[in-house]
PDB file of C-alpha atoms in Angstrom:
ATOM      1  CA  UNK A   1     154.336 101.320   6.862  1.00 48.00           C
ATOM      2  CA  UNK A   2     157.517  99.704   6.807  1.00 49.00           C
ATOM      3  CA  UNK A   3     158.329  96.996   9.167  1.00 51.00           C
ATOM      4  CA  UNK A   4     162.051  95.913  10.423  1.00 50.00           C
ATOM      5  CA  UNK A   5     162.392  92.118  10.921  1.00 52.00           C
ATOM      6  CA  UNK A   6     163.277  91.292  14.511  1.00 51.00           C
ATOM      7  CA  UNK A   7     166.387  90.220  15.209  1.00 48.00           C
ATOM      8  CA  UNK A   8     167.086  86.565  15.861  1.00 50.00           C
ATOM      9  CA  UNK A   9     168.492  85.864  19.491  1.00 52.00           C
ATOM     10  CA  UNK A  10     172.365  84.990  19.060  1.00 51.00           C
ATOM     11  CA  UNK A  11     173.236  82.894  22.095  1.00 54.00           C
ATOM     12  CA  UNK A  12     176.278  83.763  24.007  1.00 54.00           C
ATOM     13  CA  UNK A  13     179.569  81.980  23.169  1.00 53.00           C
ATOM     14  CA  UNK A  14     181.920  81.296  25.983  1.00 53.00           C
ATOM     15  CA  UNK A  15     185.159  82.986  25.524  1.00 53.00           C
ATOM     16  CA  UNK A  16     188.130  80.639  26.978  1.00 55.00           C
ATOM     17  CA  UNK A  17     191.441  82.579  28.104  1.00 53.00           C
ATOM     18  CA  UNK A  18     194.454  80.951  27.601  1.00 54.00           C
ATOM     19  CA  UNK A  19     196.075  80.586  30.891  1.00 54.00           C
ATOM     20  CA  UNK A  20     199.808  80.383  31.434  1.00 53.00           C
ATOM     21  CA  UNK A  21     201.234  76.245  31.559  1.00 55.00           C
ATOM     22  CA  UNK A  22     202.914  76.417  35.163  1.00 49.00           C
ATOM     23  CA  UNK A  23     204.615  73.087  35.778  1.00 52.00           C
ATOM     24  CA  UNK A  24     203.953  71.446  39.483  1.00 46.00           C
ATOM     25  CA  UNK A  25     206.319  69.096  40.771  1.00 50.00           C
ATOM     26  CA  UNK A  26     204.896  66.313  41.940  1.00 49.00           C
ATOM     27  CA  UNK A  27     207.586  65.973  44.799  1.00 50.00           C
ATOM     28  CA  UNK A  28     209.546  68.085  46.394  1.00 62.00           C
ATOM     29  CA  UNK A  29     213.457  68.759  45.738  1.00 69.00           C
ATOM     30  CA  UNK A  30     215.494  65.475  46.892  1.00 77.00           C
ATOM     31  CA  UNK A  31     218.113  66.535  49.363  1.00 84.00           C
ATOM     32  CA  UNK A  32     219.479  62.905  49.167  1.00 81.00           C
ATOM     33  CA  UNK A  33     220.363  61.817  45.750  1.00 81.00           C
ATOM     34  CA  UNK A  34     220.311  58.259  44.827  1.00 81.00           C
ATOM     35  CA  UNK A  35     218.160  55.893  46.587  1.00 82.00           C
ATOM     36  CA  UNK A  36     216.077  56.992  49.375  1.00 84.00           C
ATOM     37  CA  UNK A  37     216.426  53.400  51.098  1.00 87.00           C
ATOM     38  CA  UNK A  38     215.834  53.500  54.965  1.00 89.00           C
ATOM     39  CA  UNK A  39     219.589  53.031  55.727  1.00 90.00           C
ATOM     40  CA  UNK A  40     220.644  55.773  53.135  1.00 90.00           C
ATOM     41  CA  UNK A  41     218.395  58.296  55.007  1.00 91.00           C
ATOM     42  CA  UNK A  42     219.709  57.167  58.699  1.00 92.00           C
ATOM     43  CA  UNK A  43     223.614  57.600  57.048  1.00 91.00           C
ATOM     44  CA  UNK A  44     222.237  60.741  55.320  1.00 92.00           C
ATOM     45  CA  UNK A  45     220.917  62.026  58.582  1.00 93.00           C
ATOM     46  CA  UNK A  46     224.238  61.093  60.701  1.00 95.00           C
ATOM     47  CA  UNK A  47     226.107  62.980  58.634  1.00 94.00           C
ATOM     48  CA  UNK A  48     224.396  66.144  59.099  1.00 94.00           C
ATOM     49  CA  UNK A  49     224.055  65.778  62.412  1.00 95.00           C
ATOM     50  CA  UNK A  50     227.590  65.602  62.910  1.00 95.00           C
ATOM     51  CA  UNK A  51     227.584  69.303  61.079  1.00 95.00           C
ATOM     52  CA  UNK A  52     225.288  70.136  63.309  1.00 96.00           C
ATOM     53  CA  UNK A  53     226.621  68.919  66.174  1.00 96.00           C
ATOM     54  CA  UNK A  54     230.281  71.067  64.660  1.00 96.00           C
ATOM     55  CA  UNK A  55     227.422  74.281  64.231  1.00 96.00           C
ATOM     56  CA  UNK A  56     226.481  74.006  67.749  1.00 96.00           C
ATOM     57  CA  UNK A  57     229.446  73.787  69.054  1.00 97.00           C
ATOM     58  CA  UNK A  58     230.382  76.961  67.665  1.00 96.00           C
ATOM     59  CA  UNK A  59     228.006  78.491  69.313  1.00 97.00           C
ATOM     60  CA  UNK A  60     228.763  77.121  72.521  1.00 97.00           C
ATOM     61  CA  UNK A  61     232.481  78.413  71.592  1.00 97.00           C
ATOM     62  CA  UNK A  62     231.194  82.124  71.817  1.00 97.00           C
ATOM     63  CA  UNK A  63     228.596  81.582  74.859  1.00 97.00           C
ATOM     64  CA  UNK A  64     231.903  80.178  76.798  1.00 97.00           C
ATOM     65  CA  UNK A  65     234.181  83.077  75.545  1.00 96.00           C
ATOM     66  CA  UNK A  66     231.874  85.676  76.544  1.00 94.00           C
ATOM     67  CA  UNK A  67     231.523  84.663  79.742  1.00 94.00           C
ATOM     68  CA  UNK A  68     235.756  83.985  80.200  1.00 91.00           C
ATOM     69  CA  UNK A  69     235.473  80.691  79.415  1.00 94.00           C
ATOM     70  CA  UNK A  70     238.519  81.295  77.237  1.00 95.00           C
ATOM     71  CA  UNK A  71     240.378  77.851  77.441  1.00 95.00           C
ATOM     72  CA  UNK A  72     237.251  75.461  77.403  1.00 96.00           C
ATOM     73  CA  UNK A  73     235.559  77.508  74.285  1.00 97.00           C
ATOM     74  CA  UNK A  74     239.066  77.176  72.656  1.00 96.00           C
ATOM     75  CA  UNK A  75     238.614  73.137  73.853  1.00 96.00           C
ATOM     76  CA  UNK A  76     234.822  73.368  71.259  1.00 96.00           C
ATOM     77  CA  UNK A  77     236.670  74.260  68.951  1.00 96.00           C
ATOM     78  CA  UNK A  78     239.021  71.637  68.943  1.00 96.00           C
ATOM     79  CA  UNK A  79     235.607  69.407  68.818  1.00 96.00           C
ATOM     80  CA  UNK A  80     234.241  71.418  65.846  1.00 96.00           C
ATOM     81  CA  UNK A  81     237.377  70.105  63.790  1.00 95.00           C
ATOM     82  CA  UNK A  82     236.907  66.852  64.664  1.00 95.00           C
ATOM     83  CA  UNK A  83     233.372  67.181  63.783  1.00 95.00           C
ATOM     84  CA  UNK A  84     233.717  68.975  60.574  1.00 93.00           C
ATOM     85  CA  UNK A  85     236.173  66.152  59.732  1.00 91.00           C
ATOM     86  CA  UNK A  86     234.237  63.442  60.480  1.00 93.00           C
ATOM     87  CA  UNK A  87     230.679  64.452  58.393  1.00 91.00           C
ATOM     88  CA  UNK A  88     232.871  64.505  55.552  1.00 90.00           C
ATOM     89  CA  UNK A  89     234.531  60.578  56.217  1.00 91.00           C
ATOM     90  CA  UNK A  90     231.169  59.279  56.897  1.00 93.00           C
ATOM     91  CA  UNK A  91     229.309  61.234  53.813  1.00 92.00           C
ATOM     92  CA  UNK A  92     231.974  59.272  51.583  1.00 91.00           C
ATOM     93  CA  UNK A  93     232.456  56.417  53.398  1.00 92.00           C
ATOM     94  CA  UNK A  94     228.561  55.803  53.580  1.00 90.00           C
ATOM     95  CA  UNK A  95     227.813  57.051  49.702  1.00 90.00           C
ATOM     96  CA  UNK A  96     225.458  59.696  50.573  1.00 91.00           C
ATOM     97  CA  UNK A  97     227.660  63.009  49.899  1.00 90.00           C
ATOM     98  CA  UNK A  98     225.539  66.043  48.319  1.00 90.00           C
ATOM     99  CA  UNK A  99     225.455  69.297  47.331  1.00 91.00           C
ATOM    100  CA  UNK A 100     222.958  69.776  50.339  1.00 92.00           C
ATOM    101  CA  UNK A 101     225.960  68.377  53.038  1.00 91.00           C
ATOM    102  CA  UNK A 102     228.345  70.138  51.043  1.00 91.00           C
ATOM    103  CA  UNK A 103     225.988  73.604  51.625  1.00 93.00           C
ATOM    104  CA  UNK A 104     225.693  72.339  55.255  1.00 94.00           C
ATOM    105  CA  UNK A 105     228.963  72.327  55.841  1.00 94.00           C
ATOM    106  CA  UNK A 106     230.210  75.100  54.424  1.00 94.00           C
ATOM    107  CA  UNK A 107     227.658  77.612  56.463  1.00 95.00           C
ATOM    108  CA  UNK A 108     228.810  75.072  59.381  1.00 95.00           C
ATOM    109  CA  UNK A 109     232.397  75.982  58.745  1.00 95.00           C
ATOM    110  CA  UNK A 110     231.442  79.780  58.762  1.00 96.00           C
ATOM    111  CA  UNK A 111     229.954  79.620  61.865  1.00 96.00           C
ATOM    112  CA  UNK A 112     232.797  77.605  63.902  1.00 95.00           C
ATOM    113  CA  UNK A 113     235.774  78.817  62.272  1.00 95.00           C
ATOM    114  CA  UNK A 114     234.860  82.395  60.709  1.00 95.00           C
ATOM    115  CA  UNK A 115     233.032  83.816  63.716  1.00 96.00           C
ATOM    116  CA  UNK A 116     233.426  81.573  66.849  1.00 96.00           C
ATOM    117  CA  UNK A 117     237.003  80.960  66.277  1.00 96.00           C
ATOM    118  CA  UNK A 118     237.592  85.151  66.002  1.00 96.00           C
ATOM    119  CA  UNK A 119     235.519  85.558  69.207  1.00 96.00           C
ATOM    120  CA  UNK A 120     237.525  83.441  71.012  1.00 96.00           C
ATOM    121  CA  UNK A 121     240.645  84.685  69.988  1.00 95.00           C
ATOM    122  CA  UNK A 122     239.412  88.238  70.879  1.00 95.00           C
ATOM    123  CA  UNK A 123     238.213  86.870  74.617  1.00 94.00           C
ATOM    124  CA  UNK A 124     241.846  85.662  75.153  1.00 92.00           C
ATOM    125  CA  UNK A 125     243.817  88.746  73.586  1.00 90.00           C
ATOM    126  CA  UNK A 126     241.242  90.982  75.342  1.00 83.00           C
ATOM    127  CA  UNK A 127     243.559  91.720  78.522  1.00 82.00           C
ATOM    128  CA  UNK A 128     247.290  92.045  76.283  1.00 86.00           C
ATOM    129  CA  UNK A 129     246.293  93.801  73.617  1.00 88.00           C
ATOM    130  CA  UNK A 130     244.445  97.618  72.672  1.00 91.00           C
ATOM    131  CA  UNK A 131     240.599  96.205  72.529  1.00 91.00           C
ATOM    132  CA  UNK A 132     240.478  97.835  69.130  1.00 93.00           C
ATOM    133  CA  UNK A 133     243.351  95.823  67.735  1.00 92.00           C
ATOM    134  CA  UNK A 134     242.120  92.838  68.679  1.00 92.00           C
ATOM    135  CA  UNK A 135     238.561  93.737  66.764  1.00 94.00           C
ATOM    136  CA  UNK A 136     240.123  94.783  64.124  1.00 94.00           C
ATOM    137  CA  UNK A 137     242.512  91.319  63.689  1.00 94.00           C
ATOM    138  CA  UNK A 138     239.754  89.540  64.536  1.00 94.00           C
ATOM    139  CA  UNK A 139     237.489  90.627  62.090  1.00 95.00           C
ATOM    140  CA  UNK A 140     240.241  90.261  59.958  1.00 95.00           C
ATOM    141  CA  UNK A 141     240.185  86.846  60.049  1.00 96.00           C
ATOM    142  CA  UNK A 142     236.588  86.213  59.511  1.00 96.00           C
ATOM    143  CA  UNK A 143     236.276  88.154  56.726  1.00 96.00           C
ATOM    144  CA  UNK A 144     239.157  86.269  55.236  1.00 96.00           C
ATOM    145  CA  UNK A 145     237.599  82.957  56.088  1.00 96.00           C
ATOM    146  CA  UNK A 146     234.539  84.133  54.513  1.00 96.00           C
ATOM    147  CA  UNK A 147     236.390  84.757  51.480  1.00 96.00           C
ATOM    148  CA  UNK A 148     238.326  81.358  51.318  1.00 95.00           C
ATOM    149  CA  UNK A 149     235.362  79.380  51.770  1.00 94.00           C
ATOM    150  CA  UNK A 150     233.700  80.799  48.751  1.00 94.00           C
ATOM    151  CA  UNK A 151     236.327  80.692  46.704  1.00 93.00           C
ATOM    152  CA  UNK A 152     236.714  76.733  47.636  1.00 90.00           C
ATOM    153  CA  UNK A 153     233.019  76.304  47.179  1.00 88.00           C
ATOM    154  CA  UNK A 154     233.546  77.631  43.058  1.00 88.00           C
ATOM    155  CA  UNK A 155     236.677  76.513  42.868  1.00 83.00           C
ATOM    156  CA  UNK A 156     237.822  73.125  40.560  1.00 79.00           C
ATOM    157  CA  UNK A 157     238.984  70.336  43.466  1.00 74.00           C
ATOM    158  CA  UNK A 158     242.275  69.438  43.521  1.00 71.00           C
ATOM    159  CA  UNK A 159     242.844  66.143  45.166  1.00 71.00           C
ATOM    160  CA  UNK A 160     246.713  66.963  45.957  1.00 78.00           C
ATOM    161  CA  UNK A 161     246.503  70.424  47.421  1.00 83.00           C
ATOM    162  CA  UNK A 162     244.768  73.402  48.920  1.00 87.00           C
ATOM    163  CA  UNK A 163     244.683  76.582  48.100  1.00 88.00           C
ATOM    164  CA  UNK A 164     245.572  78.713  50.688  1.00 89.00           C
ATOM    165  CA  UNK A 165     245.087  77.445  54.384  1.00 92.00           C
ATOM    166  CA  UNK A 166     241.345  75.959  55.075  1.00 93.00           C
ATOM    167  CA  UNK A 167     239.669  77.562  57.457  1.00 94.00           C
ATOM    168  CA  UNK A 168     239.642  74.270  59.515  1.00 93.00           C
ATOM    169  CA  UNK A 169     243.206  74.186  59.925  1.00 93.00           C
ATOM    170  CA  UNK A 170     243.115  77.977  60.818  1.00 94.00           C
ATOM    171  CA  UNK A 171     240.433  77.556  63.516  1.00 95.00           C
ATOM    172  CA  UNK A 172     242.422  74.448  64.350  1.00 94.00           C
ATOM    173  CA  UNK A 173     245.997  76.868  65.293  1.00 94.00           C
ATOM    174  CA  UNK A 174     243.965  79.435  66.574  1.00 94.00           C
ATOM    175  CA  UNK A 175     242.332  77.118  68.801  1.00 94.00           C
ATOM    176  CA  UNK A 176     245.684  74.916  70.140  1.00 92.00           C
ATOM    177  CA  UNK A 177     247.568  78.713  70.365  1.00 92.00           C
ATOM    178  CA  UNK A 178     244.927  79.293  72.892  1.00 92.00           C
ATOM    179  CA  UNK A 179     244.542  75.423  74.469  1.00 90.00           C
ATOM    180  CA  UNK A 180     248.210  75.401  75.306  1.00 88.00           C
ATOM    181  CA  UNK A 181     248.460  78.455  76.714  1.00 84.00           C
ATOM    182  CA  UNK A 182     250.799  80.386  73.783  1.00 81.00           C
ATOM    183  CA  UNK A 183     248.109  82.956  74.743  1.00 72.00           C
ATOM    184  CA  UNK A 184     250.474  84.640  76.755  1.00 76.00           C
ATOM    185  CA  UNK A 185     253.052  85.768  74.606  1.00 80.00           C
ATOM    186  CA  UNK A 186     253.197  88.904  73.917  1.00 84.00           C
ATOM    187  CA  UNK A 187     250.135  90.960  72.662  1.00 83.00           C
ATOM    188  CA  UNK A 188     251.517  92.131  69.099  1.00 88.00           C
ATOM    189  CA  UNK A 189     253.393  88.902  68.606  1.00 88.00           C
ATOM    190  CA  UNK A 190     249.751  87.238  68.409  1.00 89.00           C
ATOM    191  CA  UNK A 191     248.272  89.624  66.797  1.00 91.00           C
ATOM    192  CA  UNK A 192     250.827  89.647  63.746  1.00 91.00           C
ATOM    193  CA  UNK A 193     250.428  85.823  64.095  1.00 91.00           C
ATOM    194  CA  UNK A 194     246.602  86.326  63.738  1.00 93.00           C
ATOM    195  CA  UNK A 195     246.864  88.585  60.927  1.00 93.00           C
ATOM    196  CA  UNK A 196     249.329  86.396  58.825  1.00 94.00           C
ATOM    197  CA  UNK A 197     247.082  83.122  59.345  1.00 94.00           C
ATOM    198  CA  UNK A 198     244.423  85.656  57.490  1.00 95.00           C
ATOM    199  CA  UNK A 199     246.773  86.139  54.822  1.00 94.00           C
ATOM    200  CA  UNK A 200     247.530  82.865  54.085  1.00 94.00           C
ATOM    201  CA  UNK A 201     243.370  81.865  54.170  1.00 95.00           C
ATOM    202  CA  UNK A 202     242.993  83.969  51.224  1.00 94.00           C
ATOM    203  CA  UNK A 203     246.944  83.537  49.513  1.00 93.00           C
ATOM    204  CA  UNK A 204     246.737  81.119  46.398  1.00 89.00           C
ATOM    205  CA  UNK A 205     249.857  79.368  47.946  1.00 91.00           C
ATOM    206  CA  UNK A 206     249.267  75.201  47.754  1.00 90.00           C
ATOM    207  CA  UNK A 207     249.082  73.836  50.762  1.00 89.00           C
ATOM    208  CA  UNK A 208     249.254  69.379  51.176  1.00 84.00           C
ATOM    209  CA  UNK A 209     246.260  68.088  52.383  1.00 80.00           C
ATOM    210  CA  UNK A 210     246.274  65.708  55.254  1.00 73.00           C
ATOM    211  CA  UNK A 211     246.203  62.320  52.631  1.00 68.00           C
ATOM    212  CA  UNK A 212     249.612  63.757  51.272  1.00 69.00           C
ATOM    213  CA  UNK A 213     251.226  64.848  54.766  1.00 70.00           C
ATOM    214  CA  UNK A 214     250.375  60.876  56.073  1.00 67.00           C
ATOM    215  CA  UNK A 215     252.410  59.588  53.795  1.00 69.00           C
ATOM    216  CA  UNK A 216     255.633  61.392  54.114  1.00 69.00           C
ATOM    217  CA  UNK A 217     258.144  59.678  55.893  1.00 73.00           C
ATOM    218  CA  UNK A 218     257.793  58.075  59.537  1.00 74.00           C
ATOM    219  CA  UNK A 219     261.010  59.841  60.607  1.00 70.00           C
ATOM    220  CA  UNK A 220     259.029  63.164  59.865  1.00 71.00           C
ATOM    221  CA  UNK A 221     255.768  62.416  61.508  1.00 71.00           C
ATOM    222  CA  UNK A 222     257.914  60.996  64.600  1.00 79.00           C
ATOM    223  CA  UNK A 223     259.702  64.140  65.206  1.00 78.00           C
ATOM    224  CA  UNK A 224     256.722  66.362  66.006  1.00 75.00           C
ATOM    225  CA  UNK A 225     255.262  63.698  68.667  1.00 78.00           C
ATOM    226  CA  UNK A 226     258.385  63.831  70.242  1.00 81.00           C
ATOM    227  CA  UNK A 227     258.949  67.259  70.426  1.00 79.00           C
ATOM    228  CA  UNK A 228     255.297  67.545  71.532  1.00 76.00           C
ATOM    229  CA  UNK A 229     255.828  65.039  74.642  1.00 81.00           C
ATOM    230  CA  UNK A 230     259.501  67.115  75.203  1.00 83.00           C
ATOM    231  CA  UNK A 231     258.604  70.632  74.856  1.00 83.00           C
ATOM    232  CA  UNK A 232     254.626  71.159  73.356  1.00 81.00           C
ATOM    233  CA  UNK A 233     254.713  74.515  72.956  1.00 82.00           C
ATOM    234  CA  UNK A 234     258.237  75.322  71.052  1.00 84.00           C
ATOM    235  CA  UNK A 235     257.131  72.072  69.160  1.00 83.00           C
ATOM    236  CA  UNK A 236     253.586  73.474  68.224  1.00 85.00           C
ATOM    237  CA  UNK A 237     255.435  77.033  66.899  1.00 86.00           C
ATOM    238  CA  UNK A 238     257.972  74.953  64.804  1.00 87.00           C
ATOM    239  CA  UNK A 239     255.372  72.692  63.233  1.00 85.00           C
ATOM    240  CA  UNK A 240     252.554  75.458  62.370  1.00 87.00           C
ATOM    241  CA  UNK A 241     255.396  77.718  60.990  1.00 89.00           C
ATOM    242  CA  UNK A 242     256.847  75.117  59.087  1.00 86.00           C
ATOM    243  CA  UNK A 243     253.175  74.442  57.483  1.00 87.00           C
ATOM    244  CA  UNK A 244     252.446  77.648  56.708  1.00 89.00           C
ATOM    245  CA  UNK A 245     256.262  78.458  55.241  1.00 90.00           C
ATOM    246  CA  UNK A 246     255.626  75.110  52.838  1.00 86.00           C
ATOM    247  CA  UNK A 247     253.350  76.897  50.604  1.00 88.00           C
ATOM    248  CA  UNK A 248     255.330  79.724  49.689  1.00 90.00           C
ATOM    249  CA  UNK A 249     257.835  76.958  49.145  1.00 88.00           C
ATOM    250  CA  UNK A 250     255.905  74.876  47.117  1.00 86.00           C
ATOM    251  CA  UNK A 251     254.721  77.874  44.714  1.00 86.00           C
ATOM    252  CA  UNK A 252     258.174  79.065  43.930  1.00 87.00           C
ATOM    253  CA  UNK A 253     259.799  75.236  42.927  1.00 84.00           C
ATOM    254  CA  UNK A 254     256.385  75.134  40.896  1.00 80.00           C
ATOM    255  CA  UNK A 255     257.642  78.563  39.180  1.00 78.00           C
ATOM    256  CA  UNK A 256     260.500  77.483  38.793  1.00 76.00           C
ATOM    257  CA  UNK A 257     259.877  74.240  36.788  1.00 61.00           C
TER     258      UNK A 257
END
């Protein structure tokens, strides 16, 4: 008889899988760089709060124009330059600019001056114009502003000029057109206004930003306060045209040279 040795009991090795390294960050993504000192976050926090405040009232802006508040919406607009103005003098002023603010205030800017600012210009047009036209120009506009803010937000800075109107200044004209009651012109006057403020958003003419225009001569900045206080309304015509026929200028003595 033949006998087969029993097997000897091999006890069971663990098998370890190697799982994938995933890195955890310890904290989460600073929105502030720098230090987060107690009077950086209260100047951080200012600073979005006056983009907020320029968000909000945006939205306040359309609320008004819907119901026929035409002239006090155009009035929060007004306030939503100032606003947008001021988050970016404090950010530098206090030290705390960041690509967070500059996000902020770029969706900001969309809000007030790509969609609030069209909405009000369609509220006051609504009566002079083909409903249709005004949609149409309207939309216009905040797809254009749309446009020029991303192309500022890729773009290289250029401390000297613009390129193209900002939407600020746009939503600014549209806003004063409205305030000081240029609104009543005539329909397709304002409309081919409208549509050539879109034009120039989105145009790749330079236009001098407000460091440069300060510092031309007192003569020159006179003038337009005293045509304002003598006539506001030819004044405000003869001072927007003239801004928006100095880029066109500008480019051509730049081909030129």
């Amino acid at each position: 008889m033949l006998y087969t040795p029993a097997l000897a009991a091999v006890p069971a090795v663990p098998v370890t899988v190697a799982q994938p390294e995933v890195e955890v960050e310890d904290d989460p993504i600073s929105l502030l760089p720098g230090e987060h000192t107690i009077s950086r976050k209260a100047s951080f926090a200012l600073v979005n709060a006056c983009t907020l405040a320029s968000l909000g009232l945006g939205l306040l802006a359309i609320f008004l124009a819907m119901d026929g508040e035409v002239r006090i919406a155009a009035a929060c607009l007004v306030a939503c330059v100032a606003f947008d103005g001021l988050d970016g003098a404090l950010a530098r002023k206090l030290g705390v600019s960041s690509p967070f603010g500059a996000q902020m205030d770029s969706l900001a800017d969309m809000c007030s001056f790509g969609l609030a600012a069209p909405v009000v210009v369609y509220a006051s047009l609504a009566d002079s114009v083909p409903p249709a036209a005004a949609a149409i120009a309207c939309a216009f506009v905040a797809g254009c502003a749309a446009i020029r803010l991303a192309r500022f937000n890729v773009s290289p800075k250029d401390g000297r000029f613009f390129s193209g109107v900002p939407t600020t200044m746009a939503a600014a004209v549209l806003a004063l057109t409205v305030l000081i009651g240029l609104d009543d012109l005539p329909g397709m006057v304002l409309l081919g206004g409208v549509t050539l403020l879109a034009f120039a958003m989105v145009s790749s003419f330079p236009y001098a930003k407000l460091a440069r225009i300060i510092k031309l001569p007192p003569w020159l900045l006179l003038l337009p306060i005293v045509g304002a206080l003598i006539q506001p309304q030819m004044a405000f015509v003869l001072i927007v045209a003239t801004y928006l026929a100095s880029g066109p200028v500008m480019w051509m003595r730049a081909k030129r040279i």
